[in-house]
Short mmCIF file of C-alpha atoms in Angstrom, two decimals:
data_model
loop_
_atom_site.label_atom_id
_atom_site.label_comp_id
_atom_site.label_asym_id
_atom_site.label_seq_id
_atom_site.Cartn_x
_atom_site.Cartn_y
_atom_site.Cartn_z
CA UNK B 1 101.67 61.86 157.32
CA UNK B 2 98.24 62.87 157.18
CA UNK B 3 95.67 63.98 159.80
CA UNK B 4 92.14 63.88 160.00
CA UNK B 5 89.63 66.25 161.24
CA UNK B 6 85.49 66.26 160.73
CA UNK B 7 82.70 68.90 160.60
CA UNK B 8 79.54 69.69 160.38
CA UNK B 9 78.34 72.87 158.13
CA UNK B 10 74.38 73.28 157.62
CA UNK B 11 73.84 74.83 154.14
CA UNK B 12 70.64 76.62 153.28
CA UNK B 13 69.59 78.45 150.14
CA UNK B 14 70.83 82.28 150.28
CA UNK B 15 72.78 82.05 153.74
CA UNK B 16 76.10 81.96 154.71
CA UNK B 17 75.45 78.53 156.45
CA UNK B 18 78.03 77.46 159.03
CA UNK B 19 76.24 79.41 161.61
CA UNK B 20 73.31 78.87 160.30
CA UNK B 21 70.23 76.70 161.15
CA UNK B 22 67.68 74.36 159.64
CA UNK B 23 64.54 76.28 158.11
CA UNK B 24 62.34 74.15 160.92
CA UNK B 25 64.20 76.23 163.81
CA UNK B 26 62.12 79.48 163.39
CA UNK B 27 61.01 79.20 166.57
CA UNK B 28 63.17 81.63 168.55
CA UNK B 29 63.75 79.10 171.62
CA UNK B 30 65.05 76.24 169.09
CA UNK B 31 68.43 74.89 170.02
CA UNK B 32 70.83 76.15 168.07
CA UNK B 33 75.18 75.00 167.42
CA UNK B 34 77.75 77.21 167.86
CA UNK B 35 81.68 76.63 167.81
CA UNK B 36 84.74 78.31 169.45
CA UNK B 37 87.89 76.93 167.88
CA UNK B 38 91.16 77.63 170.17
CA UNK B 39 95.11 77.27 168.73
CA UNK B 40 96.63 74.50 170.57
CA UNK B 41 100.36 73.18 170.94
CA UNK B 42 100.46 69.78 172.27
CA UNK B 43 103.56 68.39 173.28
CA UNK B 44 105.01 65.17 173.58
CA UNK B 45 102.97 63.82 176.12
CA UNK B 46 99.88 65.16 174.38
CA UNK B 47 99.00 67.63 176.41
CA UNK B 48 98.58 71.09 176.09
CA UNK B 49 101.28 73.11 176.42
CA UNK B 50 100.00 76.67 175.19
CA UNK B 51 96.24 77.51 174.02
CA UNK B 52 94.88 80.81 172.54
CA UNK B 53 91.23 80.82 171.89
CA UNK B 54 90.41 82.56 168.53
CA UNK B 55 88.06 85.64 168.32
CA UNK B 56 88.26 85.23 172.22
CA UNK B 57 87.36 89.39 172.27
CA UNK B 58 84.11 88.22 170.61
CA UNK B 59 83.11 86.08 174.46
CA UNK B 60 82.40 87.06 177.87
CA UNK B 61 85.50 86.63 179.27
CA UNK B 62 84.44 84.10 181.72
CA UNK B 63 82.90 81.83 178.84
CA UNK B 64 86.37 82.30 177.08
CA UNK B 65 88.16 80.90 181.02
CA UNK B 66 85.44 77.95 180.43
CA UNK B 67 86.88 76.92 177.17
CA UNK B 68 90.23 77.12 178.15
CA UNK B 69 89.64 75.00 181.02
CA UNK B 70 88.09 72.74 178.93
CA UNK B 71 91.09 72.23 176.06
CA UNK B 72 93.40 72.08 178.91
CA UNK B 73 92.02 68.89 179.67
CA UNK B 74 92.56 67.50 176.60
CA UNK B 75 94.27 64.66 175.70
CA UNK B 76 95.54 63.62 172.28
CA UNK B 77 97.74 60.54 171.07
CA UNK B 78 100.82 62.66 169.90
CA UNK B 79 102.26 62.01 166.62
CA UNK B 80 105.69 59.72 166.39
CA UNK B 81 108.37 60.51 164.13
CA UNK B 82 111.45 58.25 164.39
CA UNK B 83 110.13 56.48 167.08
CA UNK B 84 109.57 59.18 169.16
CA UNK B 85 106.68 61.08 170.41
CA UNK B 86 106.83 65.16 168.62
CA UNK B 87 104.66 68.02 169.01
CA UNK B 88 101.68 68.76 167.38
CA UNK B 89 100.54 72.68 166.48
CA UNK B 90 96.92 72.19 165.75
CA UNK B 91 93.50 73.68 166.04
CA UNK B 92 91.05 72.64 168.29
CA UNK B 93 87.18 73.08 167.62
CA UNK B 94 84.77 72.99 170.57
CA UNK B 95 81.19 72.69 169.53
CA UNK B 96 78.15 73.65 171.40
CA UNK B 97 74.56 73.48 171.31
CA UNK B 98 72.90 76.54 172.62
CA UNK B 99 69.40 76.27 174.15
CA UNK B 100 67.45 79.81 174.89
CA UNK B 101 65.10 79.73 177.63
CA UNK B 102 61.83 81.57 177.92
CA UNK B 103 62.78 83.94 180.76
CA UNK B 104 65.86 84.92 179.08
CA UNK B 105 69.34 83.60 178.74
CA UNK B 106 70.02 80.13 177.41
CA UNK B 107 71.67 76.92 178.49
CA UNK B 108 75.20 75.73 177.29
CA UNK B 109 75.69 72.39 176.26
CA UNK B 110 78.86 70.64 175.40
CA UNK B 111 78.36 68.55 172.06
CA UNK B 112 82.09 67.29 171.11
CA UNK B 113 85.84 68.38 170.53
CA UNK B 114 87.71 68.12 167.24
CA UNK B 115 91.45 68.33 166.62
CA UNK B 116 92.10 69.53 163.22
CA UNK B 117 93.23 71.91 161.20
CA UNK B 118 92.17 75.89 161.96
CA UNK B 119 90.15 77.50 159.32
CA UNK B 120 90.91 81.15 158.70
CA UNK B 121 88.65 81.58 155.79
CA UNK B 122 85.41 80.24 155.13
CA UNK B 123 83.40 80.40 151.89
CA UNK B 124 80.03 79.09 150.36
CA UNK B 125 79.69 78.90 146.53
CA UNK B 126 76.02 80.08 144.72
CA UNK B 127 73.49 78.45 146.00
CA UNK B 128 72.37 75.81 143.05
CA UNK B 129 69.72 77.55 140.95
CA UNK B 130 68.19 74.20 140.29
CA UNK B 131 67.99 73.38 144.04
CA UNK B 132 66.79 76.72 144.87
CA UNK B 133 63.88 76.62 142.32
CA UNK B 134 62.91 73.12 143.85
CA UNK B 135 60.57 73.63 146.36
CA UNK B 136 61.07 71.27 149.71
CA UNK B 137 64.18 70.21 148.18
CA UNK B 138 66.70 68.43 150.76
CA UNK B 139 69.89 66.89 150.60
CA UNK B 140 73.31 65.95 151.78
CA UNK B 141 76.63 65.81 150.18
CA UNK B 142 80.53 65.29 151.89
CA UNK B 143 83.31 67.60 150.81
CA UNK B 144 86.53 65.90 151.44
CA UNK B 145 89.61 68.27 151.54
CA UNK B 146 93.06 67.05 151.43
CA UNK B 147 94.70 70.03 152.82
CA UNK B 148 98.14 70.94 151.48
CA UNK B 149 100.85 72.81 153.29
CA UNK B 150 100.17 76.04 152.45
CA UNK B 151 96.80 75.40 154.37
CA UNK B 152 94.76 75.15 150.63
CA UNK B 153 92.63 72.43 149.57
CA UNK B 154 95.05 70.58 147.55
CA UNK B 155 92.18 68.09 146.14
CA UNK B 156 88.62 67.79 146.82
CA UNK B 157 86.84 64.92 146.51
CA UNK B 158 82.55 64.95 146.67
CA UNK B 159 81.02 61.96 148.33
CA UNK B 160 77.13 61.95 147.76
CA UNK B 161 74.69 58.90 147.13
CA UNK B 162 73.40 58.24 143.57
CA UNK B 163 71.26 60.59 141.95
CA UNK B 164 72.75 63.64 143.66
CA UNK B 165 72.29 66.34 141.03
CA UNK B 166 75.64 67.34 139.68
CA UNK B 167 75.18 71.46 140.82
CA UNK B 168 75.49 70.24 144.46
CA UNK B 169 78.21 68.25 143.80
CA UNK B 170 80.22 71.57 141.97
CA UNK B 171 78.64 73.32 145.09
CA UNK B 172 80.53 71.56 147.38
CA UNK B 173 83.61 71.68 145.77
CA UNK B 174 83.54 75.13 144.57
CA UNK B 175 82.48 76.10 147.98
CA UNK B 176 85.93 73.65 149.76
CA UNK B 177 88.13 75.11 147.10
CA UNK B 178 87.47 78.88 148.62
CA UNK B 179 88.19 77.89 151.97
CA UNK B 180 91.78 78.45 153.67
CA UNK B 181 93.11 76.78 157.19
CA UNK B 182 96.34 76.74 159.45
CA UNK B 183 98.22 73.58 158.45
CA UNK B 184 98.87 71.67 161.28
CA UNK B 185 102.26 71.35 162.48
CA UNK B 186 104.05 68.11 163.46
CA UNK B 187 107.49 68.98 165.29
CA UNK B 188 107.11 72.53 163.87
CA UNK B 189 106.99 71.69 160.38
CA UNK B 190 103.75 72.04 158.28
CA UNK B 191 102.19 68.57 157.27
CA UNK B 192 99.18 67.76 155.10
CA UNK B 193 95.25 66.65 156.52
CA UNK B 194 91.89 65.86 155.77
CA UNK B 195 89.10 67.90 156.17
CA UNK B 196 85.26 66.30 155.91
CA UNK B 197 82.91 69.18 155.20
CA UNK B 198 79.14 67.49 155.37
CA UNK B 199 76.50 70.10 153.53
CA UNK B 200 73.05 69.76 154.33
CA UNK B 201 71.14 71.71 151.61
CA UNK B 202 67.20 72.43 151.86
CA UNK B 203 65.01 75.08 149.86
CA UNK B 204 62.01 75.34 152.36
CA UNK B 205 59.38 78.29 152.34
CA UNK B 206 60.48 80.31 155.50
CA UNK B 207 63.87 81.15 155.85
CA UNK B 208 65.87 81.09 159.13
CA UNK B 209 67.68 83.53 160.71
CA UNK B 210 71.40 83.67 160.01
CA UNK B 211 74.85 83.84 161.58
CA UNK B 212 73.49 82.98 165.43
CA UNK B 213 76.79 83.83 166.93
CA UNK B 214 75.49 87.56 167.71
CA UNK B 215 72.10 85.63 169.61
CA UNK B 216 74.82 83.47 171.50
CA UNK B 217 76.64 86.51 172.58
CA UNK B 218 73.62 88.14 173.91
CA UNK B 219 72.41 85.26 175.31
CA UNK B 220 75.66 84.97 177.34
CA UNK B 221 75.66 88.02 178.81
CA UNK B 222 72.54 88.54 179.46
CA UNK B 223 71.20 91.12 177.39
#
């Protein structure tokens, strides 16, 4: 049995980029993405039985409660073994778009929800030197990780358009090789799953602010 999940990652030269923005977002009022993960046990009815927001202490209590309420309302098609629906233990990612306001604070909009293996270690390899030296270069590559029951990428396939530099393909593969996950569990047993990492690379003159998570927390707290 193999389960599927997908997450989009933004990659920019010199940055750890899954929390970063494209360089065009140098404007402090530009919207930016934030993801919040939860550990969830779905029952045979497809509804959450237990849930825990990962790194909950990093967020305001009201925001965490809001996430819990939304995740608690999620319903999945439960996996089936021997003709019977069974439990699924999985990560659940809630994606938000944060739009800072000129007068302070921010508007928070839900952008989607994904059920999949929970990343516990993220890694980006050294940025391709030939791409970093090419001003104005932009491109996108997708790494497809088959997550083994040990939580590591057993196989990494790289999908890219024809003519994509080999250095970018290597970058995607080496990056995903460094990721670790909590594997999903079906009926209490770990199973393989698929994880797609969409990496958008660019080299622009003005580097953006990276790791917007701290800014997100300040906005939510009104600081």
